[in-house]
mmCIF file of C-alpha atoms in Angstrom:
data_model
loop_
_atom_site.group_PDB
_atom_site.id
_atom_site.type_symbol
_atom_site.label_atom_id
_atom_site.label_comp_id
_atom_site.label_asym_id
_atom_site.label_seq_id
_atom_site.Cartn_x
_atom_site.Cartn_y
_atom_site.Cartn_z
ATOM 1 C CA MET A 75 0.000 0.000 0.000
ATOM 2 C CA TYR A 76 1.208 3.488 -0.807
ATOM 3 C CA GLU A 77 0.231 7.029 -0.019
ATOM 4 C CA SER A 78 0.921 9.754 -2.532
ATOM 5 C CA ALA A 79 -1.170 12.663 -1.301
ATOM 6 C CA ALA A 80 -0.834 14.764 1.812
ATOM 7 C CA PRO A 81 -3.847 14.051 4.050
ATOM 8 C CA GLY A 82 -5.144 17.270 5.541
ATOM 9 C CA ALA A 83 -3.293 19.392 2.991
ATOM 10 C CA SER A 84 -4.385 22.990 2.553
ATOM 11 C CA PRO A 85 -6.755 23.594 -0.384
ATOM 12 C CA HIS A 86 -4.105 25.429 -2.426
ATOM 13 C CA PHE A 87 -1.890 22.325 -2.477
ATOM 14 C CA MET A 88 -3.417 20.387 -5.375
ATOM 15 C CA GLU A 89 -0.359 19.634 -7.521
ATOM 16 C CA PRO A 90 0.443 16.029 -8.473
ATOM 17 C CA ASP A 91 3.010 14.567 -6.110
ATOM 18 C CA PRO A 92 5.535 11.897 -7.165
ATOM 19 C CA ILE A 93 6.585 11.048 -3.597
ATOM 20 C CA ARG A 94 5.282 7.649 -2.591
ATOM 21 C CA VAL A 95 5.731 6.134 0.833
ATOM 22 C CA GLU A 96 5.245 2.467 1.600
ATOM 23 C CA ARG A 97 3.144 1.900 4.691
ATOM 24 C CA VAL A 98 4.148 -0.570 7.370
ATOM 25 C CA THR A 99 2.193 -3.797 7.644
ATOM 26 C CA THR A 100 2.266 -6.712 10.063
ATOM 27 C CA ALA A 101 0.828 -10.198 10.429
ATOM 28 C CA SER A 102 0.054 -9.504 14.077
ATOM 29 C CA LYS A 103 -3.509 -10.211 15.131
ATOM 30 C CA ILE A 104 -3.318 -7.483 17.773
ATOM 31 C CA PHE A 105 -1.389 -4.598 16.221
ATOM 32 C CA ALA A 106 -2.608 -2.865 13.083
ATOM 33 C CA HIS A 107 0.714 -1.670 11.649
ATOM 34 C CA THR A 108 3.707 -3.086 13.502
ATOM 35 C CA ARG A 109 4.483 -4.883 16.729
ATOM 36 C CA TRP A 110 6.755 -1.939 17.591
ATOM 37 C CA ASP A 111 3.572 -0.091 18.564
ATOM 38 C CA ALA A 112 3.692 -2.197 21.720
ATOM 39 C CA VAL A 113 6.357 0.246 22.928
ATOM 40 C CA PRO A 114 4.168 3.394 22.975
ATOM 41 C CA ALA A 115 1.225 1.306 24.210
ATOM 42 C CA LEU A 116 3.242 0.067 27.198
ATOM 43 C CA ALA A 117 4.584 3.588 27.767
ATOM 44 C CA SER A 118 0.984 4.795 28.065
ATOM 45 C CA LEU A 119 0.228 2.116 30.667
ATOM 46 C CA PHE A 120 3.342 3.152 32.584
ATOM 47 C CA HIS A 121 2.143 6.767 32.470
ATOM 48 C CA LEU A 122 -1.214 5.702 33.898
ATOM 49 C CA ALA A 123 0.493 3.746 36.687
ATOM 50 C CA TYR A 124 2.732 6.748 37.449
ATOM 51 C CA PHE A 125 -0.309 9.039 37.608
ATOM 52 C CA LEU A 126 -2.045 6.750 40.120
ATOM 53 C CA ALA A 127 1.161 6.220 42.111
ATOM 54 C CA LEU A 128 1.514 9.968 42.710
ATOM 55 C CA PHE A 129 -1.771 9.955 44.606
ATOM 56 C CA PHE A 130 -0.687 7.128 46.918
ATOM 57 C CA LEU A 131 2.812 8.497 47.441
ATOM 58 C CA TYR A 132 1.746 12.055 48.308
ATOM 59 C CA PRO A 133 0.992 11.574 52.051
ATOM 60 C CA ARG A 134 3.904 9.177 52.540
ATOM 61 C CA THR A 135 6.758 10.915 50.721
ATOM 62 C CA PRO A 136 8.895 14.003 51.544
ATOM 63 C CA LEU A 137 7.740 17.152 49.786
ATOM 64 C CA TRP A 138 11.009 17.672 47.917
ATOM 65 C CA VAL A 139 10.709 14.194 46.387
ATOM 66 C CA MET A 140 7.084 14.820 45.418
ATOM 67 C CA LEU A 141 8.029 18.094 43.737
ATOM 68 C CA ILE A 142 10.552 16.244 41.576
ATOM 69 C CA LEU A 143 8.026 13.516 40.779
ATOM 70 C CA GLY A 144 5.407 16.153 39.916
ATOM 71 C CA PHE A 145 7.764 17.890 37.522
ATOM 72 C CA VAL A 146 8.523 14.539 35.900
ATOM 73 C CA TYR A 147 4.780 13.956 35.528
ATOM 74 C CA ALA A 148 4.450 17.303 33.738
ATOM 75 C CA LEU A 149 7.226 16.287 31.337
ATOM 76 C CA MET A 150 5.494 12.937 30.821
ATOM 77 C CA VAL A 151 2.224 14.665 29.900
ATOM 78 C CA ASN A 152 4.083 16.625 27.242
ATOM 79 C CA ALA A 153 5.811 13.518 25.882
ATOM 80 C CA ASN A 154 2.603 11.490 25.947
ATOM 81 C CA ILE A 155 0.450 14.046 24.145
ATOM 82 C CA ASN A 156 3.062 14.762 21.489
ATOM 83 C CA GLY A 157 4.411 11.232 21.173
ATOM 84 C CA ILE A 158 2.052 8.429 22.150
ATOM 85 C CA GLY A 159 -1.274 10.223 21.738
ATOM 86 C CA HIS A 160 -0.167 11.965 18.576
ATOM 87 C CA ASN A 161 0.948 8.792 16.805
ATOM 88 C CA PHE A 162 -2.169 6.975 17.980
ATOM 89 C CA ILE A 163 -4.321 9.581 16.221
ATOM 90 C CA HIS A 164 -2.643 9.093 12.849
ATOM 91 C CA ASN A 165 -2.020 5.347 13.041
ATOM 92 C CA PRO A 166 -4.220 3.692 15.690
ATOM 93 C CA PHE A 167 -2.185 0.911 17.249
ATOM 94 C CA PHE A 168 -4.658 -1.971 17.314
ATOM 95 C CA ARG A 169 -6.693 -3.939 14.809
ATOM 96 C CA SER A 170 -9.674 -4.121 17.144
ATOM 97 C CA PRO A 171 -11.797 -0.930 17.157
ATOM 98 C CA LEU A 172 -12.850 -1.722 20.730
ATOM 99 C CA LEU A 173 -9.243 -2.075 21.850
ATOM 100 C CA ASN A 174 -8.452 1.299 20.280
ATOM 101 C CA ARG A 175 -11.401 2.834 22.149
ATOM 102 C CA LEU A 176 -10.272 1.331 25.445
ATOM 103 C CA PHE A 177 -6.743 2.569 24.850
ATOM 104 C CA GLY A 178 -8.211 6.041 24.299
ATOM 105 C CA ILE A 179 -9.716 5.846 27.793
ATOM 106 C CA VAL A 180 -6.340 4.830 29.246
ATOM 107 C CA GLN A 181 -4.747 7.801 27.518
ATOM 108 C CA SER A 182 -7.468 10.149 28.712
ATOM 109 C CA ILE A 183 -7.089 9.193 32.365
ATOM 110 C CA ALA A 184 -3.278 9.309 32.232
ATOM 111 C CA CYS A 185 -3.173 12.801 30.694
ATOM 112 C CA CYS A 186 -6.510 14.039 32.129
ATOM 113 C CA PHE A 187 -7.991 15.056 28.816
ATOM 114 C CA SER A 188 -10.056 13.331 26.142
ATOM 115 C CA GLN A 189 -7.972 11.540 23.516
ATOM 116 C CA THR A 190 -10.900 11.711 21.067
ATOM 117 C CA TYR A 191 -11.400 15.442 21.628
ATOM 118 C CA TYR A 192 -7.655 15.812 21.042
ATOM 119 C CA ASP A 193 -8.128 13.900 17.779
ATOM 120 C CA ALA A 194 -10.647 16.503 16.572
ATOM 121 C CA VAL A 195 -8.374 19.423 17.491
ATOM 122 C CA HIS A 196 -5.350 17.783 15.921
ATOM 123 C CA MET A 197 -7.112 16.944 12.659
ATOM 124 C CA GLN A 198 -8.182 20.589 12.448
ATOM 125 C CA HIS A 199 -4.540 21.480 12.990
ATOM 126 C CA HIS A 200 -3.630 19.450 9.910
ATOM 127 C CA LYS A 201 -6.371 21.077 7.867
ATOM 128 C CA GLY A 202 -4.881 24.503 8.512
ATOM 129 C CA ASN A 203 -1.225 23.644 9.140
ATOM 130 C CA ALA A 204 -0.640 26.651 11.422
ATOM 131 C CA ASP A 205 -2.220 29.017 8.894
ATOM 132 C CA ARG A 206 -2.374 32.788 9.242
ATOM 133 C CA PRO A 207 -5.707 34.538 9.865
ATOM 134 C CA ASP A 208 -7.890 35.263 6.846
ATOM 135 C CA GLN A 209 -9.614 38.569 6.109
ATOM 136 C CA THR A 210 -12.070 37.930 8.944
ATOM 137 C CA GLY A 211 -9.307 37.189 11.432
ATOM 138 C CA GLU A 212 -10.060 33.457 11.594
ATOM 139 C CA THR A 213 -7.707 30.520 11.114
ATOM 140 C CA ILE A 214 -8.595 27.027 9.915
ATOM 141 C CA ASP A 215 -6.191 25.597 12.476
ATOM 142 C CA TRP A 216 -7.746 26.136 15.909
ATOM 143 C CA ILE A 217 -4.339 26.107 17.610
ATOM 144 C CA SER A 218 -2.370 28.050 15.001
ATOM 145 C CA ILE A 219 0.427 30.116 16.525
ATOM 146 C CA TYR A 220 -0.839 32.996 14.344
ATOM 147 C CA LYS A 221 -4.455 32.864 15.561
ATOM 148 C CA HIS A 222 -3.912 35.339 18.412
ATOM 149 C CA GLY A 223 -0.975 37.177 16.884
ATOM 150 C CA HIS A 224 -1.020 40.626 15.320
ATOM 151 C CA ASP A 225 -0.117 41.988 11.881
ATOM 152 C CA GLY A 226 0.414 38.508 10.474
ATOM 153 C CA GLU A 227 2.963 37.709 13.174
ATOM 154 C CA ALA A 228 3.029 34.674 15.446
ATOM 155 C CA GLU A 229 1.731 35.154 18.971
ATOM 156 C CA ASN A 230 4.222 35.678 21.769
ATOM 157 C CA PRO A 231 5.379 32.179 22.806
ATOM 158 C CA TRP A 232 4.722 32.742 26.507
ATOM 159 C CA SER A 233 1.107 33.812 26.094
ATOM 160 C CA TYR A 234 0.613 30.887 23.712
ATOM 161 C CA MET A 235 2.135 28.539 26.267
ATOM 162 C CA PHE A 236 0.160 29.694 29.303
ATOM 163 C CA LEU A 237 -3.178 30.702 27.737
ATOM 164 C CA SER A 238 -3.815 28.050 25.075
ATOM 165 C CA PHE A 239 -5.010 25.590 27.712
ATOM 166 C CA PHE A 240 -8.037 27.836 28.345
ATOM 167 C CA ARG A 241 -8.859 28.551 24.691
ATOM 168 C CA ASP A 242 -10.350 25.251 23.532
ATOM 169 C CA ASP A 243 -13.827 25.729 22.083
ATOM 170 C CA VAL A 244 -15.562 22.644 23.467
ATOM 171 C CA GLY A 245 -18.692 23.390 21.451
ATOM 172 C CA ALA A 246 -16.766 23.475 18.171
ATOM 173 C CA ILE A 247 -14.981 20.236 19.066
ATOM 174 C CA ARG A 248 -18.283 18.515 19.837
ATOM 175 C CA ARG A 249 -19.808 19.726 16.566
ATOM 176 C CA GLU A 250 -16.832 18.300 14.679
ATOM 177 C CA LEU A 251 -17.116 14.950 16.456
ATOM 178 C CA ARG A 252 -20.871 14.854 15.865
ATOM 179 C CA LYS A 253 -20.331 15.418 12.134
ATOM 180 C CA ARG A 254 -18.192 12.287 11.957
ATOM 181 C CA GLY A 255 -21.197 10.137 12.859
ATOM 182 C CA ASN A 256 -19.008 7.241 13.972
ATOM 183 C CA GLY A 257 -19.504 7.259 17.720
ATOM 184 C CA ASP A 258 -16.575 9.596 18.395
ATOM 185 C CA LEU A 259 -18.728 12.061 20.339
ATOM 186 C CA LEU A 260 -20.028 9.293 22.597
ATOM 187 C CA TRP A 261 -16.567 7.889 23.252
ATOM 188 C CA GLY A 262 -15.102 11.360 23.729
ATOM 189 C CA ASN A 263 -17.707 12.050 26.401
ATOM 190 C CA LEU A 264 -16.956 8.680 28.024
ATOM 191 C CA GLU A 265 -13.294 9.658 28.144
ATOM 192 C CA LEU A 266 -14.191 12.987 29.739
ATOM 193 C CA ALA A 267 -16.319 11.175 32.304
ATOM 194 C CA ALA A 268 -13.561 8.635 33.003
ATOM 195 C CA PHE A 269 -10.853 11.126 33.895
ATOM 196 C CA ALA A 270 -13.275 13.551 35.596
ATOM 197 C CA THR A 271 -14.565 10.742 37.817
ATOM 198 C CA THR A 272 -11.013 9.688 38.648
ATOM 199 C CA LEU A 273 -10.079 13.221 39.656
ATOM 200 C CA PHE A 274 -13.288 13.659 41.661
ATOM 201 C CA VAL A 275 -12.635 10.490 43.662
ATOM 202 C CA MET A 276 -9.087 11.647 44.340
ATOM 203 C CA PHE A 277 -10.472 15.008 45.465
ATOM 204 C CA LEU A 278 -12.861 13.320 47.890
ATOM 205 C CA PHE A 279 -10.028 11.339 49.471
ATOM 206 C CA ASN A 280 -7.430 14.139 49.501
ATOM 207 C CA TRP A 281 -8.529 17.565 48.360
ATOM 208 C CA ARG A 282 -5.207 19.139 49.319
ATOM 209 C CA TYR A 283 -3.367 16.791 46.965
ATOM 210 C CA MET A 284 -5.685 17.715 44.128
ATOM 211 C CA LEU A 285 -5.733 21.490 44.590
ATOM 212 C CA PHE A 286 -2.210 22.244 45.747
ATOM 213 C CA TYR A 287 -0.168 19.494 44.118
ATOM 214 C CA PHE A 288 -1.732 17.691 41.178
ATOM 215 C CA LEU A 289 -3.569 20.481 39.351
ATOM 216 C CA PRO A 290 -0.505 22.787 39.154
ATOM 217 C CA PHE A 291 1.673 20.026 37.670
ATOM 218 C CA PHE A 292 -1.158 18.889 35.378
ATOM 219 C CA TYR A 293 -1.467 22.447 34.040
ATOM 220 C CA LEU A 294 2.318 22.744 33.713
ATOM 221 C CA GLY A 295 2.401 19.570 31.618
ATOM 222 C CA HIS A 296 -0.111 20.975 29.173
ATOM 223 C CA CYS A 297 1.794 24.258 29.079
ATOM 224 C CA PHE A 298 4.926 22.311 28.134
ATOM 225 C CA SER A 299 2.917 20.660 25.377
ATOM 226 C CA TYR A 300 1.833 24.006 23.948
ATOM 227 C CA LEU A 301 5.381 25.349 24.171
ATOM 228 C CA ASN A 302 6.501 22.273 22.286
ATOM 229 C CA GLY A 303 3.822 22.908 19.667
ATOM 230 C CA TYR A 304 4.781 26.550 19.294
ATOM 231 C CA TYR A 305 8.349 25.854 18.240
ATOM 232 C CA ARG A 306 7.287 23.020 15.963
ATOM 233 C CA HIS A 307 5.843 25.785 13.771
ATOM 234 C CA TYR A 308 7.614 29.037 14.596
ATOM 235 C CA GLY A 309 9.839 29.810 11.632
ATOM 236 C CA ALA A 310 7.983 27.404 9.345
ATOM 237 C CA ASP A 311 6.290 28.565 6.147
ATOM 238 C CA PRO A 312 2.485 28.172 6.229
ATOM 239 C CA ASP A 313 2.427 28.622 2.448
ATOM 240 C CA LYS A 314 4.758 25.717 1.582
ATOM 241 C CA PRO A 315 3.541 22.147 2.256
ATOM 242 C CA MET A 316 7.108 20.865 2.435
ATOM 243 C CA ALA A 317 7.930 23.494 5.078
ATOM 244 C CA TRP A 318 4.739 23.487 7.147
ATOM 245 C CA GLY A 319 6.655 22.330 10.215
ATOM 246 C CA VAL A 320 10.008 22.792 11.941
ATOM 247 C CA SER A 321 12.096 19.669 12.531
ATOM 248 C CA SER A 322 14.511 18.612 15.247
ATOM 249 C CA TYR A 323 16.529 15.425 14.806
ATOM 250 C CA GLY A 324 18.029 14.743 18.233
ATOM 251 C CA LYS A 325 18.130 10.992 18.883
ATOM 252 C CA ILE A 326 17.060 10.943 22.538
ATOM 253 C CA TYR A 327 14.358 13.536 21.940
ATOM 254 C CA ASN A 328 12.867 11.515 19.094
ATOM 255 C CA TRP A 329 13.071 8.236 21.002
ATOM 256 C CA LEU A 330 11.100 9.786 23.864
ATOM 257 C CA PHE A 331 8.583 11.492 21.559
ATOM 258 C CA PHE A 332 8.331 8.632 19.058
ATOM 259 C CA TYR A 333 9.820 10.671 16.225
ATOM 260 C CA ASN A 334 7.475 13.639 16.375
ATOM 261 C CA GLY A 335 10.634 15.754 16.177
ATOM 262 C CA TYR A 336 10.506 15.053 12.436
ATOM 263 C CA HIS A 337 7.716 17.564 12.259
ATOM 264 C CA ALA A 338 8.160 19.060 8.795
ATOM 265 C CA GLU A 339 8.150 15.508 7.474
ATOM 266 C CA HIS A 340 5.065 14.695 9.497
ATOM 267 C CA HIS A 341 3.039 17.635 8.222
ATOM 268 C CA PHE A 342 4.040 16.846 4.663
ATOM 269 C CA ARG A 343 2.923 13.209 5.087
ATOM 270 C CA PRO A 344 0.847 12.775 8.277
ATOM 271 C CA LYS A 345 0.307 9.031 7.793
ATOM 272 C CA VAL A 346 3.994 8.056 7.742
ATOM 273 C CA HIS A 347 4.469 5.701 10.671
ATOM 274 C CA TRP A 348 6.884 6.773 13.404
ATOM 275 C CA THR A 349 9.136 3.775 12.692
ATOM 276 C CA LYS A 350 9.615 4.968 9.090
ATOM 277 C CA MET A 351 10.260 8.630 9.780
ATOM 278 C CA GLU A 352 14.056 8.532 9.522
ATOM 279 C CA GLY A 353 13.926 6.810 6.146
ATOM 280 C CA PHE A 354 11.292 9.224 4.876
ATOM 281 C CA HIS A 355 13.474 12.143 5.941
ATOM 282 C CA ARG A 356 16.388 10.765 3.932
ATOM 283 C CA GLN A 357 14.110 10.343 0.932
ATOM 284 C CA ILE A 358 13.002 13.989 0.829
ATOM 285 C CA ALA A 359 16.083 15.699 2.346
ATOM 286 C CA ASP A 360 17.095 17.417 -0.910
ATOM 287 C CA LEU A 361 13.570 18.692 -1.490
ATOM 288 C CA GLN A 362 13.463 20.007 2.047
ATOM 289 C CA LYS A 363 16.673 21.981 1.549
ATOM 290 C CA ARG A 364 15.305 23.404 -1.686
ATOM 291 C CA GLU A 365 12.093 24.505 0.053
ATOM 292 C CA GLY A 366 13.919 25.997 3.040
ATOM 293 C CA VAL A 367 12.636 23.666 5.759
ATOM 294 C CA ARG A 368 13.684 25.010 9.129
ATOM 295 C CA VAL A 369 15.665 22.695 11.431
ATOM 296 C CA ILE A 370 16.616 23.353 15.052
ATOM 297 C CA GLU A 371 19.178 21.468 17.103
ATOM 298 C CA ARG A 372 17.328 21.410 20.416
ATOM 299 C CA ALA A 373 14.095 19.708 21.385
ATOM 300 C CA HIS A 374 11.117 21.818 20.327
ATOM 301 C CA MET A 375 10.209 22.668 23.915
ATOM 302 C CA LEU A 376 13.612 24.388 24.161
ATOM 303 C CA GLY A 377 13.228 26.128 20.817
ATOM 304 C CA PHE A 378 13.476 29.546 22.464
ATOM 305 C CA LEU A 379 17.173 28.763 23.100
ATOM 306 C CA ASP A 380 17.899 28.241 19.424
ATOM 307 C CA PRO A 381 20.708 30.625 18.372
ATOM 308 C CA ASN A 382 19.197 31.075 14.905
ATOM 309 C CA LEU A 383 15.684 31.839 16.065
ATOM 310 C CA PRO A 384 13.954 34.084 13.474
ATOM 311 C CA ARG A 385 13.124 37.549 14.711
ATOM 312 C CA ARG A 386 9.410 38.121 15.105
ATOM 313 C CA SER A 387 9.672 41.416 13.221
ATOM 314 C CA LYS A 388 10.892 39.406 10.247
ATOM 315 C CA HIS A 389 7.714 37.377 10.361
ATOM 316 C CA ARG A 390 5.661 40.563 10.350
ATOM 317 C CA GLY A 391 7.401 41.798 7.226
ATOM 318 C CA GLY A 392 7.066 38.450 5.489
ATOM 319 C CA ALA A 393 3.392 38.216 6.312
ATOM 320 C CA THR A 394 2.745 41.759 5.100
ATOM 321 C CA LEU A 395 4.547 41.044 1.842
ATOM 322 C CA SER A 396 2.588 37.826 1.403
ATOM 323 C CA ALA A 397 -0.718 39.611 2.009
ATOM 324 C CA ALA A 398 0.191 42.370 -0.448
ATOM 325 C CA SER A 399 1.090 39.794 -3.074
ATOM 326 C CA ALA A 400 -2.223 38.021 -2.561
ATOM 327 C CA GLU A 401 -4.101 41.275 -3.078
ATOM 328 C CA LEU A 402 -2.249 41.955 -6.349
ATOM 329 C CA ASN A 403 -3.050 38.487 -7.661
ATOM 330 C CA LYS A 404 -6.805 38.718 -7.055
#
């Protein structure tokens, strides 16, 4: 089986594409693509166990140890959302639809958000590919770094990091899931109920743990995720499919995030399996250089430390020039 079109590509990208990528297949009766997906699946179960262990350790462990463990949990939320959960959206791990649904519940409890709701937001992200606002000020991508920016410039990374958590339009997400007509809205609500019930029970047993320990680290983890997302697109070119994302090729980073560091490659071909990402990168490396794909040396969450970080004023000028060109071509 091959894929030769970019799923979720922007409407202007309609040119024939000679790049063909072979998809992974397996004879496994459990896994849909490869038995290697057992690794992220087990990592998700470990995350769930870690989440539950924090609750039991809290009254029995010194505060300084719990603070370290809480910070690790926040980092795990970031890695899970952008590694395990992200790959699960594009290439569900299991052959059984029920097993995939149950895994979504595991993910939802571990990260305290709905995996299916995340699916809707992420698919919208691929429809817009971090697009700039149109004439009405709207973006196709609900989480575009340009959505709350000004003058065609990306939003300040710190406001994006700390405020994006509160910006989700639950109504819009539900409408999108309802349109699918495949039970996603029902399962998304079950996931919401599963993690909300878990947190409520924890609150009943130890409200101090929930309010003063867990919720701050839970929020921090999602902030890390948004910071990660910001630098996966800051400096990218929303008008070039090959350069829709920013890539980072550090080995350890990509092992922990299941190759989501190859983000320009991922946006160009969202269905490429994480085990094939290195080979796909080698296949299109020359094209990427020609199109000016941005690459950073550090993990995306540390993108603000990149010595070659584009100046935001440069983005303003580029966006203005692009808008002027569009007006002339009408």
